[in-house]
Each structure stands twice: as structure tokens, then as C-alpha cells.
Coordinates of C-alpha atoms in Angstrom, one line a residue:
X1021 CA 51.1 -74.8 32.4
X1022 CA 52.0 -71.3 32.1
X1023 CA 50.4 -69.3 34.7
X1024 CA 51.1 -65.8 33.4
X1025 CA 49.2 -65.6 30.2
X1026 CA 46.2 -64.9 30.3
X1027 CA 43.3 -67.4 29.8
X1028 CA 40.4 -66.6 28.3
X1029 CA 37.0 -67.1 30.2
X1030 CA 35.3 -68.9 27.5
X1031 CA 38.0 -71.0 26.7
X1032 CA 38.0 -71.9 30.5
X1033 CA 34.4 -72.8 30.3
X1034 CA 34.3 -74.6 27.4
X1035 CA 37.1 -77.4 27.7
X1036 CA 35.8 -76.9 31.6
X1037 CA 32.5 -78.6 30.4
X1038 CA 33.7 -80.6 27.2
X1039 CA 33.9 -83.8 29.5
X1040 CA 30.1 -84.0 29.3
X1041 CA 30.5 -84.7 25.1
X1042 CA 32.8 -87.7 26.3
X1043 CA 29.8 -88.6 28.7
X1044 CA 27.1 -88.2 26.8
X1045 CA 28.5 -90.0 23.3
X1046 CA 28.8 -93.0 25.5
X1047 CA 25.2 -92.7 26.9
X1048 CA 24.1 -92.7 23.0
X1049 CA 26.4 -94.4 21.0
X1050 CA 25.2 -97.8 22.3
X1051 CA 21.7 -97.2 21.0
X1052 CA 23.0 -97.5 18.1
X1053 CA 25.2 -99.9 17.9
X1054 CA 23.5 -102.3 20.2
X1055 CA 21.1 -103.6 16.8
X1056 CA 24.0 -104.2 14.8
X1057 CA 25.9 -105.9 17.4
X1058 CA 22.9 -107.9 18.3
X1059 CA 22.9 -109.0 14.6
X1060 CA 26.4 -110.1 14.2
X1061 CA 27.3 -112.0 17.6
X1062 CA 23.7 -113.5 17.5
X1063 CA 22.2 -112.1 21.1
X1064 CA 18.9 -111.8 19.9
X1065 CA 17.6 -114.1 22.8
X1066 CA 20.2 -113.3 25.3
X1067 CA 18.6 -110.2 27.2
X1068 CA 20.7 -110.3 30.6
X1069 CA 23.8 -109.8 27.8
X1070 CA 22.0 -107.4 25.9
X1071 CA 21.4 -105.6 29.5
X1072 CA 25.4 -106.5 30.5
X1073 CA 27.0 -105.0 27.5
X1074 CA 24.8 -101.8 27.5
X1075 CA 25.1 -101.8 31.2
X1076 CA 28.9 -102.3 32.0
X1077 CA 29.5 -98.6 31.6
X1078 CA 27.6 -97.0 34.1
X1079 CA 28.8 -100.2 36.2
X1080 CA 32.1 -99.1 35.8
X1081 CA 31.0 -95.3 36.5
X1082 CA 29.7 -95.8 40.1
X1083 CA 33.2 -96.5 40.7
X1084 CA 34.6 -93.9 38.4
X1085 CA 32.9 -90.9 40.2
X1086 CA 33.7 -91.8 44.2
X1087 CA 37.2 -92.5 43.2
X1088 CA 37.3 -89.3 40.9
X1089 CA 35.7 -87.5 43.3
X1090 CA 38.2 -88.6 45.8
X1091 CA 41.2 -88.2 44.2
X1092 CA 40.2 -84.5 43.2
X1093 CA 40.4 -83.1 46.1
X1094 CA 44.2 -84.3 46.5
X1095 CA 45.5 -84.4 43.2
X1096 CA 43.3 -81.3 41.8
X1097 CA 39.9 -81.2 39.2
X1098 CA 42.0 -80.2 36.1
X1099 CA 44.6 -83.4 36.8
X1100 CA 41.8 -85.6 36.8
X1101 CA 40.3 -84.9 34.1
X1102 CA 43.3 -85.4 32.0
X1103 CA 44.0 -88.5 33.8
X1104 CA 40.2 -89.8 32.4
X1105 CA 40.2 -88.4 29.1
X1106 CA 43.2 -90.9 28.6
X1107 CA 41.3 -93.8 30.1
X1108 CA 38.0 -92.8 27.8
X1109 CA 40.5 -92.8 24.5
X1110 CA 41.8 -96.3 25.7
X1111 CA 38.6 -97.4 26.8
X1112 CA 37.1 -96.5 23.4
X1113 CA 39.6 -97.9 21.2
X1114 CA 39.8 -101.3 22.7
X1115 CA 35.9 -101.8 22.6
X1116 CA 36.4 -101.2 18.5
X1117 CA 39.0 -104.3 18.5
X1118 CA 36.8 -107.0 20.3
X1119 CA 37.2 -109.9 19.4
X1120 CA 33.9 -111.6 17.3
X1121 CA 31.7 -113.1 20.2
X1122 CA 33.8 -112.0 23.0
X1123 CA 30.9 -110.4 25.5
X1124 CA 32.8 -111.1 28.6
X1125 CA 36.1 -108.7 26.7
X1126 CA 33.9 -106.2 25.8
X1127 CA 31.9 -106.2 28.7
X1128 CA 34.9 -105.7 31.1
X1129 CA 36.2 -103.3 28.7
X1130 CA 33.4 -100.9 28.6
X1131 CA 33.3 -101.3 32.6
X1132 CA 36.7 -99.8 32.0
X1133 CA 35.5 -96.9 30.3
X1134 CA 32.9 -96.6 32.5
X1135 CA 35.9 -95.4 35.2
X1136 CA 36.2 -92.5 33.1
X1137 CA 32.8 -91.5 32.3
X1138 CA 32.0 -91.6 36.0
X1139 CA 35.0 -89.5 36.5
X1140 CA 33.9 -86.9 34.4
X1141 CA 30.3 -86.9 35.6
X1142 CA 32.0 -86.0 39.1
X1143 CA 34.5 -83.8 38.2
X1144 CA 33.2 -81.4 35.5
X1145 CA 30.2 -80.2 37.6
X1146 CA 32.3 -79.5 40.5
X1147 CA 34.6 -77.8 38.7
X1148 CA 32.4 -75.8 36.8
X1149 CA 30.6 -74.4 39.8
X1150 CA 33.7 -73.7 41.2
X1151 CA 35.0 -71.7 38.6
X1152 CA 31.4 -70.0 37.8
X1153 CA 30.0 -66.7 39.7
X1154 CA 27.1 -66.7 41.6
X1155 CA 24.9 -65.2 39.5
X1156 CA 25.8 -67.4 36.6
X1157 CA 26.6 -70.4 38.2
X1158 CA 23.0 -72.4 36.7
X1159 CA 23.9 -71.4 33.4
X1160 CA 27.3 -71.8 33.2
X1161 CA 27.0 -75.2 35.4
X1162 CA 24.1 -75.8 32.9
X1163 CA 26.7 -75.6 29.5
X1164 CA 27.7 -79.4 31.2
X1165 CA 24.1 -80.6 29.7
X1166 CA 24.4 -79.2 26.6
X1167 CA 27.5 -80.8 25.9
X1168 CA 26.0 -84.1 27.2
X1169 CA 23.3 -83.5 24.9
X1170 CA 25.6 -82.7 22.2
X1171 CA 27.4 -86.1 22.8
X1172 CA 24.3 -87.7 22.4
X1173 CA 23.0 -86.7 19.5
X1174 CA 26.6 -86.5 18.0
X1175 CA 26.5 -90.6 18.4
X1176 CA 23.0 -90.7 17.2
X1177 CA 24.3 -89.3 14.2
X1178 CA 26.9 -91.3 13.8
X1179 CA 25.7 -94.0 14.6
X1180 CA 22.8 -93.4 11.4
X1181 CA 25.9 -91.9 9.3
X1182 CA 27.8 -96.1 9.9
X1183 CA 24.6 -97.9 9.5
X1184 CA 24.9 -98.9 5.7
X1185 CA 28.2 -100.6 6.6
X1186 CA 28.7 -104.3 7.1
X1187 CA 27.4 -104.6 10.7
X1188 CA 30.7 -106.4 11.9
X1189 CA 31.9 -102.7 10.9
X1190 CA 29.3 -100.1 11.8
X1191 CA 29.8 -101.0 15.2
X1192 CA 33.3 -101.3 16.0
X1193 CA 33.6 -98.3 14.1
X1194 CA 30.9 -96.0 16.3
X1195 CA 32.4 -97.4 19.5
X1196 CA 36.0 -96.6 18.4
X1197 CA 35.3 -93.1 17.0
X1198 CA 34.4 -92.1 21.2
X1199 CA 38.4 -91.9 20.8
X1200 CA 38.0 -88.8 19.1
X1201 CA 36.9 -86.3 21.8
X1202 CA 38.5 -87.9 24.1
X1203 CA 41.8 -86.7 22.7
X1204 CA 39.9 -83.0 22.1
X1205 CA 39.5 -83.1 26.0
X1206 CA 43.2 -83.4 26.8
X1207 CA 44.8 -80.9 24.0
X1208 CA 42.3 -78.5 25.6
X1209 CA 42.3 -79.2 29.1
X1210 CA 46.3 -79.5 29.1
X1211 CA 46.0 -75.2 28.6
X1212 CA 42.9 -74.7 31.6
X1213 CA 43.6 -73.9 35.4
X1214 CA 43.5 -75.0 38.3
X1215 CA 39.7 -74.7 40.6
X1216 CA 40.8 -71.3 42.6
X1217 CA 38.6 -73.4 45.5
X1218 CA 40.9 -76.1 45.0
X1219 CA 44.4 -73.8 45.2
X1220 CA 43.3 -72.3 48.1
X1221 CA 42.6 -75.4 50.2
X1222 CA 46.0 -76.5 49.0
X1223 CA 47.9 -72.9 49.8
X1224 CA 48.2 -71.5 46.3
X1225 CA 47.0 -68.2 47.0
X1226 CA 49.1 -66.4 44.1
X1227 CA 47.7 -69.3 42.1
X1228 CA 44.0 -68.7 42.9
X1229 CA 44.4 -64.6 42.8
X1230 CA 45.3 -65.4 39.2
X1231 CA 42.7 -67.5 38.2
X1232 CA 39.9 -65.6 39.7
X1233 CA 41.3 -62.8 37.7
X1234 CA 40.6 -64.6 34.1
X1235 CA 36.8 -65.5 35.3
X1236 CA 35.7 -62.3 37.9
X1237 CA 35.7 -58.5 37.1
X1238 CA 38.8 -57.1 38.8
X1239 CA 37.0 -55.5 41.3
X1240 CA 35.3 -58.4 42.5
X1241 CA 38.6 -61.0 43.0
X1242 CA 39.9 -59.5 46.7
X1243 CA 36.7 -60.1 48.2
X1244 CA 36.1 -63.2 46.7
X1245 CA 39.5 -64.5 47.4
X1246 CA 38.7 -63.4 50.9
X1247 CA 35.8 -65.7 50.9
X1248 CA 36.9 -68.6 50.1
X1249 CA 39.8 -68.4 52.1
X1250 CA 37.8 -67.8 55.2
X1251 CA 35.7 -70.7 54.7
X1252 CA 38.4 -73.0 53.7
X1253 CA 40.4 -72.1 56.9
X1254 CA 37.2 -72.8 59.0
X1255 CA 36.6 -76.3 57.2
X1256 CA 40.4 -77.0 57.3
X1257 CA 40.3 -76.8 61.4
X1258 CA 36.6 -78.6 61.8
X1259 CA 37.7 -80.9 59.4
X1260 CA 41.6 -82.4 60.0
X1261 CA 40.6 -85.9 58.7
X1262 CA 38.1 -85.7 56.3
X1263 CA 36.5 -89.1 55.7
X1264 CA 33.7 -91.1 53.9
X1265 CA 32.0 -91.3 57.5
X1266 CA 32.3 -87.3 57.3
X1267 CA 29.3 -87.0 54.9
X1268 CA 27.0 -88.1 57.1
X1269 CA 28.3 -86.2 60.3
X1270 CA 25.4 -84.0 61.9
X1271 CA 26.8 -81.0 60.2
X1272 CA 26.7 -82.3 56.8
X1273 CA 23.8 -84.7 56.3
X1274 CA 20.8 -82.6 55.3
X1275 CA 23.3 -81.1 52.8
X1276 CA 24.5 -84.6 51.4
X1277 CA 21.2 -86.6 51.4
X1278 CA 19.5 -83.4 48.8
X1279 CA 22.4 -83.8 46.7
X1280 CA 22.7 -87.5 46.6
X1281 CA 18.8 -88.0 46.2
X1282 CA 18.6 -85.8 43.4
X1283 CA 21.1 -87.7 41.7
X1284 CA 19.8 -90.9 42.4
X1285 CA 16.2 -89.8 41.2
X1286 CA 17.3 -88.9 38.0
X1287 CA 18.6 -92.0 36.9
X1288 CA 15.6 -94.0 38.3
X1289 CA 12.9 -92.1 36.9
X1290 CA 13.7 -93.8 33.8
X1291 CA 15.4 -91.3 31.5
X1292 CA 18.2 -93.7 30.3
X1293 CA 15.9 -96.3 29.1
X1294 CA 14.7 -94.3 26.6
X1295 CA 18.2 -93.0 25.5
X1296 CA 19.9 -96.8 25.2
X1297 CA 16.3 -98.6 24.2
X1298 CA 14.9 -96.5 22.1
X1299 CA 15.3 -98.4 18.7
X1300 CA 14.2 -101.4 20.3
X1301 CA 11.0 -99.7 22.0
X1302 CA 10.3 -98.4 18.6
X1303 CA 10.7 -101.7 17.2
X1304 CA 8.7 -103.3 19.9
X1305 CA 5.7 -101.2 19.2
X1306 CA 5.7 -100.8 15.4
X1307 CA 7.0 -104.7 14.9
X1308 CA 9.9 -103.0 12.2
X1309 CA 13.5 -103.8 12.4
X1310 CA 15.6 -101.9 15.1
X1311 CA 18.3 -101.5 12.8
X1312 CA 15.7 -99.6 10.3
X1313 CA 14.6 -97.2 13.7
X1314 CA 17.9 -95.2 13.9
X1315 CA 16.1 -91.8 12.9
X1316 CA 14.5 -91.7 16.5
X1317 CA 17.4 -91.4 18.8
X1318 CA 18.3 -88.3 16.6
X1319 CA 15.0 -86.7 16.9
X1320 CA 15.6 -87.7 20.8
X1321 CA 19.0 -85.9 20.4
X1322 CA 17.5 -83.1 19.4
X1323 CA 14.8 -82.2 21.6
X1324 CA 17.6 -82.7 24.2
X1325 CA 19.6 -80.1 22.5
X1326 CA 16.6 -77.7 22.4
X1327 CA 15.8 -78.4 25.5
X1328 CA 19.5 -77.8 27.2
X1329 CA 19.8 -74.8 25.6
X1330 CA 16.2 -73.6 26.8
X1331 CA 17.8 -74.1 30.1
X1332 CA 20.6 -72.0 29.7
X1333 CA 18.5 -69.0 29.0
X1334 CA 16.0 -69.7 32.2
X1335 CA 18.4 -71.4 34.3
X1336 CA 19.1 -68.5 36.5
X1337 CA 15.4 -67.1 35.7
X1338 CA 13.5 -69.6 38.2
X1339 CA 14.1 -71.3 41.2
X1340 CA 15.5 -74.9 41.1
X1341 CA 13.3 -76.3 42.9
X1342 CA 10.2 -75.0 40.9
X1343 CA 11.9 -76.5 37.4
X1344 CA 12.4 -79.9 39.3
X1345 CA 8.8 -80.1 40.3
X1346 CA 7.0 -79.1 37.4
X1347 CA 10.0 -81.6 35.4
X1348 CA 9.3 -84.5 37.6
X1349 CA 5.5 -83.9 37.2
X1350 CA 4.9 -83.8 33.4
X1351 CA 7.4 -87.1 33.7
X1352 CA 5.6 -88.5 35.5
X1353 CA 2.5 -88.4 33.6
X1354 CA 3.8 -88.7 30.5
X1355 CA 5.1 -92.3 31.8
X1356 CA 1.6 -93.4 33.8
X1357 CA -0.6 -92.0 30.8
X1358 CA -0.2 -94.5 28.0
X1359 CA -0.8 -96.9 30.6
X1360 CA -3.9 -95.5 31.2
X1361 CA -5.0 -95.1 27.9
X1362 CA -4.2 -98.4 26.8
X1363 CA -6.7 -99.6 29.5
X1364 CA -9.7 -97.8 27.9
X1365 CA -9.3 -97.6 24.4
X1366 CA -8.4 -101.5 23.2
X1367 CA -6.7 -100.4 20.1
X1368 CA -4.6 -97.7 20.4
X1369 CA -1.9 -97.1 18.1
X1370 CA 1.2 -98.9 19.9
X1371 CA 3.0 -95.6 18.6
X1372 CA 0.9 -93.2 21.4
X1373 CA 3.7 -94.9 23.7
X1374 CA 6.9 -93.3 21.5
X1375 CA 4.4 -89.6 21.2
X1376 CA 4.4 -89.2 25.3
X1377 CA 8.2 -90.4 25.4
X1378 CA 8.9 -87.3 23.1
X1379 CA 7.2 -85.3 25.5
X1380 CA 9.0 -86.9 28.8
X1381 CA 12.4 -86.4 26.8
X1382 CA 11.5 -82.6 26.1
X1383 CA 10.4 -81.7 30.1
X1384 CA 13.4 -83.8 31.0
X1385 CA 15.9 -82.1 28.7
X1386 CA 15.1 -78.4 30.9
X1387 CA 14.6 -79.6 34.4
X1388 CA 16.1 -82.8 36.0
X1389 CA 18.8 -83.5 33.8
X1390 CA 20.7 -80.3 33.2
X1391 CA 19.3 -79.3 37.3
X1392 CA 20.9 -82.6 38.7
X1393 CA 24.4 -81.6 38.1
X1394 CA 23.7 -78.1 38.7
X1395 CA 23.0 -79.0 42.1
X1396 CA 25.7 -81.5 42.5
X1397 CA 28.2 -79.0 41.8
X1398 CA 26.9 -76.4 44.2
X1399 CA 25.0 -78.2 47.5
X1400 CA 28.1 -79.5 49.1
X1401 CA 30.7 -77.5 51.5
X1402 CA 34.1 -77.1 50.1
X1403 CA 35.8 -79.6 53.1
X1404 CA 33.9 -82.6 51.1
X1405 CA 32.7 -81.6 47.7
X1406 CA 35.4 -84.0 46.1
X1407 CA 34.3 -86.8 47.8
X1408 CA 30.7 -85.7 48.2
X1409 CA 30.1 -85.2 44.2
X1410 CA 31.7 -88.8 43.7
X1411 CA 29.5 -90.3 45.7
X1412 CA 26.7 -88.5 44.1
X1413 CA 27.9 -89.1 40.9
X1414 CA 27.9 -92.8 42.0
X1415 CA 24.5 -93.1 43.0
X1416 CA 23.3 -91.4 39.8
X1417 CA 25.6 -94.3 38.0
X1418 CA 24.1 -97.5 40.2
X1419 CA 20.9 -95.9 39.0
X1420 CA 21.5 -95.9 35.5
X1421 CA 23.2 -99.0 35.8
X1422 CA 20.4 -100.9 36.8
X1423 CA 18.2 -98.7 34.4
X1424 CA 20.0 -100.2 31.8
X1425 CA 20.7 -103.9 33.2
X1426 CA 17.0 -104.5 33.8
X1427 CA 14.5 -102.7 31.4
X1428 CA 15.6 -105.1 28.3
X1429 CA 14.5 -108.1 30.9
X1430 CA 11.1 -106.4 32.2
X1431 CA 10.1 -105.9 28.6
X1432 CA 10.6 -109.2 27.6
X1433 CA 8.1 -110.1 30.7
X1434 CA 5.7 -107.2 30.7
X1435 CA 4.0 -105.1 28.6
X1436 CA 6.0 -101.9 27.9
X1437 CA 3.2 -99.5 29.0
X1438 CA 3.8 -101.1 32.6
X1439 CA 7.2 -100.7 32.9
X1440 CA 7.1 -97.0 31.6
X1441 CA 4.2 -96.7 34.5
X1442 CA 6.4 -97.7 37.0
X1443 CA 8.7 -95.7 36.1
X1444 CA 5.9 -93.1 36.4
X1445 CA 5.6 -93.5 39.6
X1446 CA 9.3 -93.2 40.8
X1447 CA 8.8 -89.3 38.8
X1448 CA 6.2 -88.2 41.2
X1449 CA 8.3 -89.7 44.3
X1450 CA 11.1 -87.6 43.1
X1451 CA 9.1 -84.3 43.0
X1452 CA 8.1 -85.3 46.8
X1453 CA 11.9 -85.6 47.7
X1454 CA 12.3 -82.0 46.1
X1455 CA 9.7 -80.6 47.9
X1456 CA 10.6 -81.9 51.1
X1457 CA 14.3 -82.9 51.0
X1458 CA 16.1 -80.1 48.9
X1459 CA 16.7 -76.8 49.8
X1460 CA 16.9 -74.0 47.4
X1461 CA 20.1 -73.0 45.7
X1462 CA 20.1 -70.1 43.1
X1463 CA 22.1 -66.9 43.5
X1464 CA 23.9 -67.5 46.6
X1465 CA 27.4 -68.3 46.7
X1466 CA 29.1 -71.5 47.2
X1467 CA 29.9 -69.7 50.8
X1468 CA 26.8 -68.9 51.9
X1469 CA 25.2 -72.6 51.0
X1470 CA 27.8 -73.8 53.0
X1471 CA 27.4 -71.1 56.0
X1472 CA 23.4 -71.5 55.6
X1473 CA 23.0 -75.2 54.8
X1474 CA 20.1 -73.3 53.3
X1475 CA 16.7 -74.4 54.7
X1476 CA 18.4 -76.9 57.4

């Protein structure tokens, strides 16, 4: 990489925060290509499989992130991210050659894949709030969503684009095309720095002067540089032998259990079951074809896309934890209510259900899902935020994981109003963790979280 010409900040924060397209097409594109495959390999009946296939990603993520996470803070964020934009192409292009009926190939494939998707649900957060200022730092951290969002609806898109192919076809063709920005990711990665956070631990001073000097007005890169030093020479000697066990050392904890719980909430409120489901839960309710339901995830898409970009212009307008709790709330009710309702009025359209998901998508789209990785990328000291943003990362995976292995098997055995009510429930248990567990964040500097531990 040349190190002399200059980079442009943009450019920096653009392919800083293009894993999250790579992340988010995989969230999506199964929704769509989950009826067609259905169709041809005959899984109609087969739930658990159904659940497996859909699944094996965000299996594969949990242990994408810790090991990302991990590896980052030795080998660096940028070298990481290459390393899984490689896996994603790979991953991607072998799900698209399957062989017809083979569930246990594609199934470990996509687990595969799922290395990399975790990877870039560690890494890109933590880098991006490494390379944002202060005052920025929830918008710029936010730009992850919106490309998230963007990968979403960009599968949803294609996915409706494919559907008038033979369905042996559609299929293979909207897993394979993930390929795509995969290989967008490395061409525009291979030209990005180094985290100055991340050259300074390691000794690069020259190095991080440099880079703080394409993202920081000129006046403000001695004293930042100053900053970052001190605290990583102060971590460097309280910290020789950073381990796993470290995280939950006295010093660290309060730090590490707001970060991880946030990231855990997020998933098990729910959100993901709409995102993969959502043909079927259409189906479900109106009794038409899932196949013929493939406008819905693109209106999803693009209240997610409205929403993320709502949140860059108030990210750094309101507290965190007051977007978290009025998020989780609405959620929350937007989940219980059609339980509720279907209660007292006996025939309510079955469609009420898909209305209040619409809603629990846009509040969503704003508050916990671009805030999650906002938080993720700026809660934990420098001395573990590799490891510390894996393991978050992971926890946010095992909860979409099991989001997505067991919702196809509680709707087959209860009514989809109950399960959405449950999921209700775990909404409003979230906001109490925010209000009790997380401290608040905006406009301070990485330093001063660390120096503060903020509400400790």
C-alpha cells in the first residue's frame, strides 16, 4: 500500500463500511431464495432443514466474529477484512454449484460463509469507530447500517429480478451473485489504511500520524496522536497478556457485559425472523404462494433504507440510550399487539399481523439495529476491543442463529401471533438492560470511555 499519497476521507469511509453490503445481502438473499429452493429439493415438510440451511450462516458467524475479532488485533482490521471478503466470494460461489438435494453440502458451505460474515460484523464497526472523530463517530459508525440495509434490499431485489427463472436456476443464481461485492470489497479495501489505534499499539507511529492526517483537520492530529498513545502505553503495561479471561477482569466487566448484551438483544428480539421469514409469514397469513410474496421483503428493504438513513441525520442529535428505549418499546408492542387483538376481535384480517411488522421493521431500522454496532465499535478499551467486538459480534450471531433455526419450527406448532408475542416480550427486557446495564456513549472519545467506563 502506498502510504504517501493521500487518501481521501470518503473513500476511507466508504470501503471502511462496504463489508456491511456483504453482510446484509446474506441476511436477505435467503428470503428469497429459500421458496424456490423449498420447491425444487422438495423440503416442504422438513422444517428443522428449512431452519438448518437458512441458519448455517449465522452458525458459522458466531465463530467468524471471536476469531476475526481475535486475529485483528495481531494481524490488523484492514488485513482482515481482505482475508474475509475472499472467504465470502468462495463461500458464495460454491453455494451456487450444490449439488441437486445435497442439504448437508450446502449447509456446511454456508456455515463457511458464515466465517466471513461474522468477520465483517466484528471488524467493520471497530474499525469504523476507530477511524471516526468523536463528534461524528454515530454517524459515520451508523454508514455500517445503511450498507447492511443496502445489502438487504439489493438481494430483495434480486432475488424478485431471478424469480421468473426455472427455480433450479433463480436460486443458485441469487446465492452466487453474493460473489459480486465480495470482490468490490477487496479491489477497494486493497487501497484503505491501516486503524491509526491499531498502528499505534503495534509502534507505527509515522504510520498513524499519516492516517490521522487523511481523516482529522491538521490541527487536531498531535493531540490526538498524543491520546491514543497515552492510553495505549497504559493498557500495554496493565495488560502484558491480554486473554479471553481478561474481559471479564474487574476492570473491564461493566464495560463488556453493555456491549455484549446489547448485541445479544438485538438478535433475540426477533428482528431476523422477519428479514429471512417474511414470504412465508406472508404466505401463512394470506394462504398465497411464498414464491408469489417476493414484493414484501423489498418494501422491508426499504423502510430499512429510510430508516438507516434517518439515523444518520439524528444519530449524533440524541442520546443512545434514549433511541434504544423508545426502539425497544414501540418493538415491543408492535410484537405483543396483534396478539392482543386477535384475542378480542375473532376475525381480524390475518394481514393486521404483516401491518404492525411494518411498523416494528421501521422503529428497528433507526434504533437497535444501526445503535448495536454503533456501540460495539465504541464501549470497549483499546487493550481488548479485537477480542471484545468478536465476542460481541458472536453473541449477536448465536442469537440470530437460533432466530433463524427455530421460528420455522414454532410456527408450525403455534399460532404466529404467539410467537411474535414472545418475541414481544424479549423487546421490553431489552429496554430494561439499557436502562440499567448501558452507560451512555455519545460525544466522548474512545479515550475518555475507556478512562470513565462511563457510568461504572
Amino acid at each position: 500500500m502506498d502510504t504517501e499519497k493521500k487518501i481521501p476521507s470518503g473513500f476511507i469511509y466508504f470501503f471502511g463500511s462496504f463489508g456491511g453490503i456483504l453482510f446484509g445481502y446474506d441476511i436477505g438473499v435467503m428470503t428469497g431464495a429459500l421458496p424456490f429452493l423449498q420447491h425444487d429439493w422438495n423440503l416442504y415438510n422438513d422444517a428443522g432443514v428449512i431452519g438448518w440451511i437458512t441458519s448455517a450462516v449465522m452458525f458459522g458467524a458466531i465463530f467468524g466474529g471471536a476469531l476475526a475479532g481475535n486475529l485483528s488485533d495481531k494481524l490488523g482490521r484492514r488485513k482482515m477484512i481482505l482475508i474475509s471478503s475472499l472467504i465470502f466470494a468462495v463461500g458464495s460461489l460454491l453455494s451456487a454449484i450444490s449439488p441437486h438435494d445435497g442439504q448437508i453440502y450446502l449447509i456446511f458451505v454456508r456455515i463457511f460463509l458464515g466465517l466471513a460474515v461474522g468477520a465483517a460484523s466484528a471488524l467493520v464497526p471497530a474499525y469504523m469507530s476507530e477511524m471516526s472523530p468523536a463528534h461524528l463517530r454515530g454517524r459515520l459508525s451508523g454508514i455500517n447500517q445503511t450498507m447492511i440495509v443496502s445489502g438487504m434490499l439489493l438481494s430483495y431485489i434480486v432475488d424478485y429480478l431471478l424469480k421468473g427463472l426455472p427455480e433450479q436456476l433463480a436460486w443458485r443464481l441469487m446465492l452466487g451473485l453474493a460473489a459480486v461485492p465480495a470482490i468490490i470489497l477487496y479491489l477497494g479495501v486493497l487501497k484503505l489504511p491501516e486503524s491509526p489505534r491499531f498502528l499505534v499499539k503495534n509502534n507505527r507511529i509515522d504510520q498513524a500520524k499519516q492516517v490521522l492526517s487523511y481523516i482529522r483537520p491538521i490541527d487536531e492530529v498531535e493531540g490526538e496522536l498524543k491520546d491514543i498513545q497515552n492510553t495505549a502505553v497504559q493498557e500495554e503495561s496493565a495488560n502484558k497478556n491480554s486473554s479471553f479471561k481478561e474481559l471479564l477482569s474487574g476492570r473491564f466487566r461493566y464495560l463488556v457485559i453493555a456491549g455484549v448484551g446489547v448485541a445479544a438483544f438485538q438478535q433475540f428480539q426477533g428482528a431476523n425472523a422477519i428479514f429471512y421469514y417474511i414470504p412465508l409469514i406472508v404466505e401463512k397469513a394470506t394462504g398465497k404462494a411464498a414464491s408469489s410474496a417476493l414484493m414484501w421483503p423489498i418494501i422491508q428493504g426499504i423502510i430499512l433504507v429510510v430508516g438507516s438513513l434517518v439515523f444518520l441525520w439524528i444519530a449524533d442529535k440524541f442520546k443512545r440510550r434514549t433511541l434504544l428505549t423508545l426502539g425497544g418499546t414501540v418493538m415491543g408492542l408492535s410484537f405483543i399487539l396483534p396478539a392482543v387483538l386477535n384475542i378480542f376481535i375473532k376475525d381480524m384480517d390475518p394481514m393486521m399481523i404483516v401491518i404492525f411488522l411494518c411498523i416494528y421493521v421501521a422503529f428497528y431500522s433507526f434504533t437497535w439495529a444501526p445503535l448495536t454496532w454503533v456501540i460495539i465499535g465504541e464501549i470497549f478499551p483499546l487493550a481488548i476491543r479485537g477480542k471484545a467486538s468478536g465476542v460481541a459480534s458472536s453473541f449477536n450471531w448465536i442469537g440470530s442463529f437460533l432466530v433463524g433455526l427455530l421460528f420455522p419450527i414454532m410456527t408450525a406448532n403455534m399460532p404466529q401471533e404467539a410467537v411474535f408475542a414472545i418475541f414481544g416480550i424479549i423487546c421490553l427486557l431489552g429496554v430494561v438492560f439499557i436502562r440499567t446495564r448501558v452507560p451512555e456513549t455519545k460525544g466522548h472519545t474512545l479515550e475518555e470511555i475507556e478512562k470513565q467506563g462511563l457510568g461504572k
